[in-house]
Amino acid sequence: MAAKPSLLRTIVYSFQGFEQVQVRSGTLTLVVMLLALTWLNTPWGATYVHTWNTPLTIALGGLAISKPLFFWINQVLMAVFFFVLGLELKRMFRVGELATFRDAAFPVAAALGGMVVPAGLYLYLNPGDTQLGWIIPMATDVAAILALVTLAGNLSLSLRVFLSSVAILQTIVALLLSIVLVSVIGNLLMLSVATGIFGFLIVLRALRSRSMWFYLLLGLVMLGAFLLAGINGTIAGVLFAMVIPVHSRVPEAEFIATADTVMGQLHALHMVKKPEPGEEMEEDYQAAVHTLQANCNKALSPLRKLQHRLLPWAGYLALPLFALAQAPFAYNNFEWRDLLGTQSIGIFLALVVGKPIGMLLFSWLSTLVRFAPKPLNLSWTQITGAALLTGMGFMMSLFVGQMLVVDEGQWVLVKISIYLASAVAGLTGVLLLSLTGKTKEHLNNNG
């Protein structure tokens, strides 16, 4: 019996790689959050506070930024995380699963409903809101959702792509709204530098430049300029993702032809030398592999290169560190009856009730007016389960909320409301999808 080849023999598409990292990242983030909660509420809790308030200074010539450690996590590492989210969203809508209007319209309508209705519900319960708390339930945690989806079984690719696109759209819109409405410009010159670099990146994109390292250098300078201007650095990650080229400079036919040529040459050498069992043409073999690697690197688009290299850093470092630094709360810092306040109830109901109602309402209306046809391989029951899952604001609602809520007592209550809502939304969504998703997938596979 021939040995099974150890190399991966099937094409791994970009969404599959993104999904795999997000699933592990969501699981790791949950574990880290529980560890952080334990750390803060032990006799050594003071060390937790001291750790994240330790100043870290970065200086270049006469420019210097000295901020606590949690600042660098929130505004630099999380900028990488949002950059990766932006890349995935751009890939989906430009060349991926949602590249046509017909495919993109339905998740866009659902995402819009999942933002408008929960924001409206929150404002209805908090008419005098002055802290822009209505933005908090607009966000959705894609890593937590995809991690939970694995518990529901082997769900269809269409459903997973639908969930991912909706979650990323909602999170990026919530982030941008928060930054635009809350930011106070501290340095107009640095803001001008940041916007100027962004404009230059747009020109580079129009000129079809494909120098990944040049893009990265400009992106880092733009991030530093935004930070010096007093604006949250995560906006640099989102804007930077918008200008990264999504297409390869090497035509598909040329790549296939060169790969076939290299493999043909290696096969011809093998036939000429005819090595005995156990012998290897190591030099020829490694030379062919190296040539294929160089050709692959040249053929990959800048977007795919950056996403591939930064995705693990965003998923396994940035998000867990944010959870470690910002997720916990002191158990003795609040009273349970305080959770009955309108702000806490507003966030909970907006996530658990407002999001699914908004998504289902806008999705149904979009099909009713024939703006966006429902994907044929998704049932309304599955879409309902997915809509319930998007109530998992989790770390993304937390990230948005820490920019909006300034009162420490209120912030603890907001955190708990987000966690409770995420738990309820996640459990109900997974339960419904586990009862309906597998059956639908079975029908699709055998239809």
Coordinates of C-alpha atoms in Angstrom, one line a residue:
M1 CA 0.0 0.0 0.0
A2 CA 1.5 3.4 -1.1
A3 CA 2.2 5.9 1.6
K4 CA -0.1 8.9 1.8
P5 CA 1.7 12.1 0.6
S6 CA 2.4 14.4 3.5
L7 CA 2.0 17.6 1.4
L8 CA -1.4 19.4 1.3
R9 CA -3.0 18.3 -2.0
T10 CA -6.0 20.6 -2.1
I11 CA -6.3 24.3 -2.8
V12 CA -6.7 26.3 0.4
Y13 CA -8.8 29.4 -0.3
S14 CA -8.3 32.7 1.5
F15 CA -11.5 32.5 3.5
Q16 CA -10.5 29.0 4.8
G17 CA -7.2 30.3 6.2
F18 CA -8.9 33.4 7.7
E19 CA -11.6 31.2 9.3
Q20 CA -9.1 28.8 10.8
V21 CA -7.1 31.5 12.5
Q22 CA -10.3 33.3 13.7
V23 CA -11.6 30.1 15.3
R24 CA -8.4 29.5 17.2
S25 CA -8.2 33.2 18.1
G26 CA -11.7 33.3 19.4
T27 CA -11.1 30.3 21.6
L28 CA -7.7 31.6 22.8
T29 CA -9.3 35.0 23.6
L30 CA -12.0 33.5 25.7
V31 CA -9.4 31.5 27.7
V32 CA -7.2 34.7 28.2
M33 CA -10.3 36.7 29.3
L34 CA -11.0 34.1 32.0
L35 CA -7.4 34.2 33.1
A36 CA -7.5 38.0 33.3
L37 CA -10.6 38.0 35.3
T38 CA -9.0 35.6 37.8
W39 CA -5.8 37.6 37.9
L40 CA -7.5 40.9 38.7
N41 CA -9.7 39.4 41.4
T42 CA -6.9 37.7 43.3
P43 CA -4.8 39.2 46.1
W44 CA -2.3 40.0 43.3
G45 CA -4.8 42.2 41.4
A46 CA -2.7 45.3 42.0
T47 CA 0.0 43.8 39.9
Y48 CA -2.5 43.5 37.0
V49 CA -3.3 47.3 37.2
H50 CA 0.4 48.1 37.5
T51 CA 1.4 46.0 34.5
W52 CA -0.9 47.6 32.0
N53 CA -0.2 51.1 33.3
T54 CA 3.6 50.7 32.9
P55 CA 4.8 53.5 30.5
L56 CA 6.4 52.6 27.2
T57 CA 8.2 55.3 25.3
I58 CA 9.0 55.3 21.5
A59 CA 11.1 58.1 20.3
L60 CA 12.5 59.1 16.8
G61 CA 14.6 62.3 16.7
G62 CA 12.6 65.0 18.4
L63 CA 9.3 63.1 18.2
A64 CA 8.4 60.9 21.1
I65 CA 5.3 59.1 22.4
S66 CA 5.2 57.9 26.0
K67 CA 2.1 56.0 26.9
P68 CA 1.0 53.1 29.2
L69 CA 1.3 49.6 27.9
F70 CA -2.4 49.2 27.3
F71 CA -2.3 52.2 25.0
W72 CA 0.1 50.4 22.6
I73 CA -2.1 47.3 22.7
N74 CA -5.3 49.3 22.0
Q75 CA -3.9 51.6 19.3
V76 CA -1.0 49.8 17.6
L77 CA -1.6 46.0 17.9
M78 CA -5.3 46.4 17.4
A79 CA -4.5 48.5 14.3
V80 CA -2.9 45.4 12.9
F81 CA -6.1 43.4 13.8
F82 CA -8.4 45.9 12.1
F83 CA -6.0 46.0 9.1
V84 CA -6.4 42.3 8.7
L85 CA -10.2 42.5 9.0
G86 CA -10.2 45.3 6.4
L87 CA -8.1 43.2 4.1
E88 CA -10.5 40.2 4.4
L89 CA -13.5 42.5 3.8
K90 CA -11.9 44.0 0.7
R91 CA -10.9 40.6 -0.6
M92 CA -14.5 39.3 -0.2
F93 CA -16.1 42.2 -2.0
R94 CA -13.5 42.7 -4.7
V95 CA -12.5 39.2 -5.8
G96 CA -14.0 36.7 -3.4
E97 CA -17.3 35.3 -2.4
L98 CA -19.2 38.6 -2.5
A99 CA -17.6 40.0 -5.6
T100 CA -20.9 40.5 -7.5
F101 CA -23.7 42.8 -6.5
R102 CA -26.1 39.8 -6.4
D103 CA -23.9 38.0 -3.8
A104 CA -23.0 41.1 -1.8
A105 CA -26.4 42.8 -1.5
F106 CA -28.0 40.3 0.9
P107 CA -25.3 40.4 3.6
V108 CA -24.9 44.2 3.3
A109 CA -28.7 44.6 3.9
A110 CA -28.5 42.2 6.9
A111 CA -25.5 44.1 8.3
L112 CA -27.3 47.4 7.9
G113 CA -30.3 46.1 9.8
G114 CA -28.1 44.7 12.5
M115 CA -26.7 48.1 13.1
V116 CA -29.7 50.5 12.7
V117 CA -32.3 48.6 14.8
P118 CA -30.1 47.9 17.9
A119 CA -28.8 51.5 17.8
G120 CA -32.4 52.7 17.6
L121 CA -33.5 50.3 20.4
Y122 CA -30.7 51.5 22.7
L123 CA -31.6 55.2 22.0
Y124 CA -35.3 54.5 22.7
L125 CA -34.4 53.2 26.1
N126 CA -31.7 55.9 26.7
P127 CA -33.1 59.0 25.0
G128 CA -30.8 61.3 26.9
D129 CA -27.6 59.3 26.0
T130 CA -24.6 61.6 25.9
Q131 CA -21.8 59.0 25.6
L132 CA -22.8 57.6 22.2
G133 CA -23.5 54.2 23.8
W134 CA -25.7 53.3 20.8
I135 CA -22.6 52.5 18.8
I136 CA -21.6 49.7 21.2
P137 CA -24.2 47.1 20.2
M138 CA -23.5 47.8 16.5
A139 CA -20.2 45.8 16.6
T140 CA -19.9 42.0 16.3
D141 CA -17.0 39.8 17.2
V142 CA -16.2 37.7 14.1
A143 CA -13.6 35.5 16.0
A144 CA -16.0 34.6 18.7
I145 CA -18.7 33.8 16.2
L146 CA -16.6 31.6 14.0
A147 CA -15.3 29.8 17.1
L148 CA -18.8 29.0 18.3
V149 CA -20.0 28.0 14.8
T150 CA -17.6 25.0 15.0
L151 CA -19.8 23.7 17.8
A152 CA -22.9 23.7 15.6
G153 CA -21.4 21.2 13.2
N154 CA -20.3 21.3 9.6
L155 CA -22.3 24.3 8.4
S156 CA -22.3 25.4 4.8
L157 CA -19.6 27.7 3.4
S158 CA -22.3 30.2 2.4
L159 CA -23.5 30.6 6.0
R160 CA -20.0 31.0 7.4
V161 CA -19.1 33.6 4.7
F162 CA -22.4 35.4 5.4
L163 CA -21.6 35.5 9.2
S164 CA -18.1 36.7 8.6
S165 CA -19.0 39.5 6.2
V166 CA -21.8 40.8 8.3
A167 CA -19.6 40.7 11.5
I168 CA -16.7 42.5 9.8
L169 CA -18.9 45.1 8.2
Q170 CA -20.7 45.9 11.5
T171 CA -17.4 46.1 13.5
I172 CA -15.6 48.4 11.0
V173 CA -18.6 50.8 10.7
A174 CA -18.9 50.9 14.5
L175 CA -15.2 51.5 14.9
L176 CA -15.2 54.4 12.3
L177 CA -18.2 56.0 13.9
S178 CA -16.6 55.9 17.3
I179 CA -13.4 57.4 16.1
V180 CA -15.0 60.1 14.0
L181 CA -17.5 61.2 16.7
V182 CA -15.2 61.0 19.7
S183 CA -11.7 62.0 18.5
V184 CA -10.3 65.4 19.5
I185 CA -7.5 66.5 17.2
G186 CA -4.4 67.3 19.2
N187 CA -2.0 68.1 16.4
L188 CA -3.3 69.4 13.1
L189 CA 0.1 69.1 11.4
M190 CA 0.3 65.4 12.1
L191 CA -3.3 64.9 10.9
S192 CA -2.3 66.6 7.7
V193 CA 0.7 64.3 7.4
A194 CA -1.5 61.2 7.9
T195 CA -4.1 62.3 5.4
G196 CA -1.3 63.2 2.9
I197 CA 0.2 59.7 3.2
F198 CA -3.2 58.2 2.7
G199 CA -3.6 60.3 -0.5
F200 CA -0.2 59.2 -1.7
L201 CA -1.1 55.6 -1.1
I202 CA -4.2 56.0 -3.2
V203 CA -2.0 57.4 -6.0
L204 CA 0.4 54.4 -5.7
R205 CA -2.6 52.1 -5.9
A206 CA -3.7 53.9 -9.1
L207 CA -0.2 53.5 -10.6
R208 CA -0.4 49.8 -9.9
S209 CA 2.6 49.7 -7.6
R210 CA 3.1 46.3 -6.0
S211 CA 6.0 47.0 -3.6
M212 CA 4.7 45.4 -0.4
W213 CA 7.6 46.8 1.8
F214 CA 7.0 50.3 0.5
Y215 CA 3.3 50.1 1.3
L216 CA 4.2 48.8 4.8
L217 CA 6.7 51.6 5.4
L218 CA 4.1 54.3 4.5
G219 CA 1.4 52.5 6.5
L220 CA 3.6 52.6 9.6
V221 CA 4.3 56.3 9.1
M222 CA 0.6 57.0 8.7
L223 CA -0.1 55.1 11.9
G224 CA 2.5 57.2 13.8
A225 CA 1.1 60.4 12.4
F226 CA -2.4 59.5 13.5
L227 CA -1.2 58.7 17.0
L228 CA 0.7 62.0 17.3
A229 CA -2.4 63.8 16.1
G230 CA -4.3 62.3 19.0
I231 CA -6.5 60.0 16.9
N232 CA -7.0 56.3 17.6
G233 CA -4.5 54.4 15.5
T234 CA -6.9 51.7 14.5
I235 CA -8.3 54.1 11.8
A236 CA -4.9 53.8 10.1
G237 CA -5.4 50.0 9.9
V238 CA -8.8 50.4 8.2
L239 CA -7.7 53.1 5.8
F240 CA -4.5 51.2 4.9
A241 CA -6.4 48.1 4.0
M242 CA -8.5 50.1 1.6
V243 CA -5.5 50.9 -0.6
I244 CA -3.7 47.6 -0.7
P245 CA -3.8 46.1 -4.2
V246 CA -5.9 43.0 -4.5
H247 CA -4.8 41.7 -7.9
S248 CA -1.6 40.0 -8.9
R249 CA 0.8 41.5 -11.4
V250 CA 1.4 38.0 -12.9
P251 CA -1.4 36.7 -15.2
E252 CA -2.9 33.4 -14.3
A253 CA -1.9 31.8 -17.5
E254 CA 1.7 32.8 -17.1
F255 CA 1.9 31.4 -13.6
I256 CA 0.4 28.1 -14.7
A257 CA 2.8 27.9 -17.6
T258 CA 5.9 28.6 -15.5
A259 CA 4.8 26.1 -12.8
D260 CA 4.2 23.4 -15.5
T261 CA 7.6 24.2 -17.1
V262 CA 9.5 23.8 -13.7
M263 CA 7.6 20.6 -12.9
G264 CA 8.3 19.3 -16.4
Q265 CA 12.0 20.0 -16.1
L266 CA 12.1 18.2 -12.7
H267 CA 10.2 15.2 -14.1
A268 CA 12.6 15.0 -17.1
L269 CA 15.7 15.1 -14.8
H270 CA 14.1 12.3 -12.7
M271 CA 13.5 10.2 -15.8
V272 CA 17.1 10.7 -17.1
K273 CA 18.9 10.0 -13.7
K274 CA 16.4 7.3 -12.6
P275 CA 17.4 7.3 -9.0
E276 CA 17.2 4.0 -7.1
P277 CA 14.8 3.6 -4.2
G278 CA 16.1 5.5 -1.3
E279 CA 18.3 7.8 -3.5
E280 CA 17.3 11.4 -4.0
M281 CA 18.1 14.2 -6.5
E282 CA 18.4 16.6 -3.6
E283 CA 20.0 19.4 -5.5
D284 CA 17.6 19.3 -8.5
Y285 CA 14.6 18.8 -6.2
Q286 CA 15.5 21.8 -3.9
A287 CA 16.3 24.0 -6.9
A288 CA 12.9 23.3 -8.4
V289 CA 11.1 23.9 -5.1
H290 CA 13.0 27.2 -4.7
T291 CA 12.1 28.3 -8.2
L292 CA 8.4 27.5 -7.5
Q293 CA 8.6 29.4 -4.3
A294 CA 10.0 32.5 -6.0
N295 CA 7.4 32.3 -8.7
C296 CA 4.6 32.0 -6.1
N297 CA 5.9 34.9 -4.2
K298 CA 5.9 37.1 -7.3
A299 CA 2.4 35.9 -8.3
L300 CA 0.8 36.6 -4.9
S301 CA -1.0 39.9 -4.7
P302 CA 0.1 42.4 -2.0
L303 CA -3.2 41.9 -0.2
R304 CA -2.7 38.1 0.0
K305 CA 0.9 38.4 1.1
L306 CA 0.1 40.9 3.9
Q307 CA -2.9 39.0 5.1
H308 CA -1.0 35.7 5.1
R309 CA 1.9 37.2 7.1
L310 CA -0.1 39.3 9.6
L311 CA -3.2 37.1 10.2
P312 CA -1.5 35.0 12.9
W313 CA -0.1 38.2 14.6
A314 CA -3.6 39.7 14.6
G315 CA -5.4 36.6 15.8
Y316 CA -2.9 35.1 18.3
L317 CA -1.3 38.2 19.7
A318 CA -3.3 41.4 19.2
L319 CA -6.8 40.2 20.2
P320 CA -5.8 38.0 23.1
L321 CA -3.5 40.8 24.5
F322 CA -6.4 43.2 24.2
A323 CA -8.6 40.8 26.2
L324 CA -5.9 40.4 28.8
A325 CA -5.5 44.2 29.2
Q326 CA -9.1 45.3 28.9
A327 CA -11.6 42.5 29.5
P328 CA -11.6 41.9 33.3
F329 CA -13.5 43.7 36.0
A330 CA -13.4 43.6 39.8
Y331 CA -16.2 41.6 41.3
N332 CA -16.5 44.0 44.2
N333 CA -16.7 47.1 42.0
F334 CA -20.5 46.9 41.3
E335 CA -23.8 45.8 42.6
W336 CA -25.9 43.4 40.6
R337 CA -29.0 45.6 40.9
D338 CA -27.1 48.3 39.0
L339 CA -27.4 46.1 35.9
L340 CA -31.1 47.1 35.9
G341 CA -30.2 50.6 34.7
T342 CA -31.3 51.7 31.3
Q343 CA -27.8 51.7 29.8
S344 CA -27.1 48.1 30.8
I345 CA -30.5 46.9 29.8
G346 CA -30.3 48.9 26.6
I347 CA -27.0 47.2 25.6
F348 CA -28.2 43.8 26.5
L349 CA -31.5 44.1 24.6
A350 CA -29.9 45.8 21.6
L351 CA -27.5 42.9 21.2
V352 CA -29.8 40.0 22.0
V353 CA -33.1 41.3 20.5
G354 CA -32.3 44.3 18.3
K355 CA -29.6 42.7 16.2
P356 CA -31.5 39.6 15.1
I357 CA -34.7 41.5 14.5
G358 CA -32.8 44.2 12.5
M359 CA -31.0 41.6 10.4
L360 CA -34.1 39.6 9.7
L361 CA -36.2 42.6 9.0
F362 CA -33.8 44.2 6.6
S363 CA -33.0 40.9 4.9
W364 CA -36.7 40.1 4.4
L365 CA -37.4 43.6 3.1
S366 CA -34.5 43.4 0.7
T367 CA -35.8 40.2 -0.8
L368 CA -39.4 41.6 -0.8
V369 CA -38.4 44.6 -3.0
R370 CA -36.1 42.4 -5.0
F371 CA -33.0 44.4 -4.0
A372 CA -31.1 41.4 -2.7
P373 CA -32.1 37.7 -3.4
K374 CA -31.7 35.3 -0.5
P375 CA -28.9 32.7 -1.2
L376 CA -30.6 29.6 -2.4
N377 CA -28.7 27.3 0.0
L378 CA -29.6 29.2 3.1
S379 CA -32.9 28.8 4.8
W380 CA -34.6 31.5 6.9
T381 CA -34.2 29.3 9.9
Q382 CA -30.4 29.3 9.4
I383 CA -30.4 33.0 8.8
T384 CA -32.3 33.4 12.1
G385 CA -29.6 31.4 13.9
A386 CA -26.9 33.5 12.2
A387 CA -28.7 36.7 13.2
L388 CA -28.9 35.5 16.8
L389 CA -25.1 34.8 16.8
T390 CA -24.3 38.3 15.7
G391 CA -25.5 39.5 19.1
M392 CA -22.1 38.4 20.3
G393 CA -20.5 41.8 20.6
F394 CA -17.8 40.4 23.0
M395 CA -14.4 41.9 22.4
M396 CA -15.4 44.1 19.5
S397 CA -18.2 45.8 21.5
L398 CA -15.7 46.1 24.3
F399 CA -13.2 47.7 22.0
V400 CA -15.7 50.3 20.8
G401 CA -17.1 50.8 24.3
Q402 CA -13.8 51.7 25.9
M403 CA -13.5 54.7 23.6
L404 CA -17.0 55.9 24.5
V405 CA -17.6 55.3 28.2
V406 CA -15.5 57.4 30.5
D407 CA -17.1 56.7 33.8
E408 CA -15.4 53.7 35.5
G409 CA -18.5 52.6 37.3
Q410 CA -20.6 52.6 34.2
W411 CA -17.8 50.9 32.2
V412 CA -17.9 47.9 34.5
L413 CA -21.6 47.6 34.0
V414 CA -21.2 48.0 30.2
K415 CA -18.7 45.1 30.2
I416 CA -21.0 42.8 32.2
S417 CA -23.9 43.7 29.9
I418 CA -21.8 42.8 26.8
Y419 CA -20.7 39.5 28.3
L420 CA -24.2 38.5 29.4
A421 CA -25.6 39.4 26.0
S422 CA -22.8 37.6 24.1
A423 CA -23.4 34.4 26.2
V424 CA -27.2 34.5 25.6
A425 CA -26.8 35.3 21.9
G426 CA -24.1 32.7 21.4
L427 CA -25.9 29.9 23.1
T428 CA -29.3 30.5 21.4
G429 CA -27.7 31.0 18.0
V430 CA -25.6 27.8 18.2
L431 CA -28.5 25.8 19.5
L432 CA -30.7 26.9 16.5
L433 CA -27.9 26.3 14.0
S434 CA -27.0 22.9 15.4
L435 CA -30.7 21.8 14.9
T436 CA -31.0 23.2 11.4
G437 CA -27.6 23.7 9.9
K438 CA -26.5 20.1 9.5
T439 CA -29.7 19.0 7.8
K440 CA -29.4 21.8 5.3
E441 CA -25.8 21.0 4.6
H442 CA -26.7 17.4 4.1
L443 CA -29.3 18.3 1.5
N444 CA -26.9 20.6 -0.2
N445 CA -24.2 17.9 -0.5
N446 CA -26.6 15.4 -1.9
G447 CA -28.7 17.7 -4.1

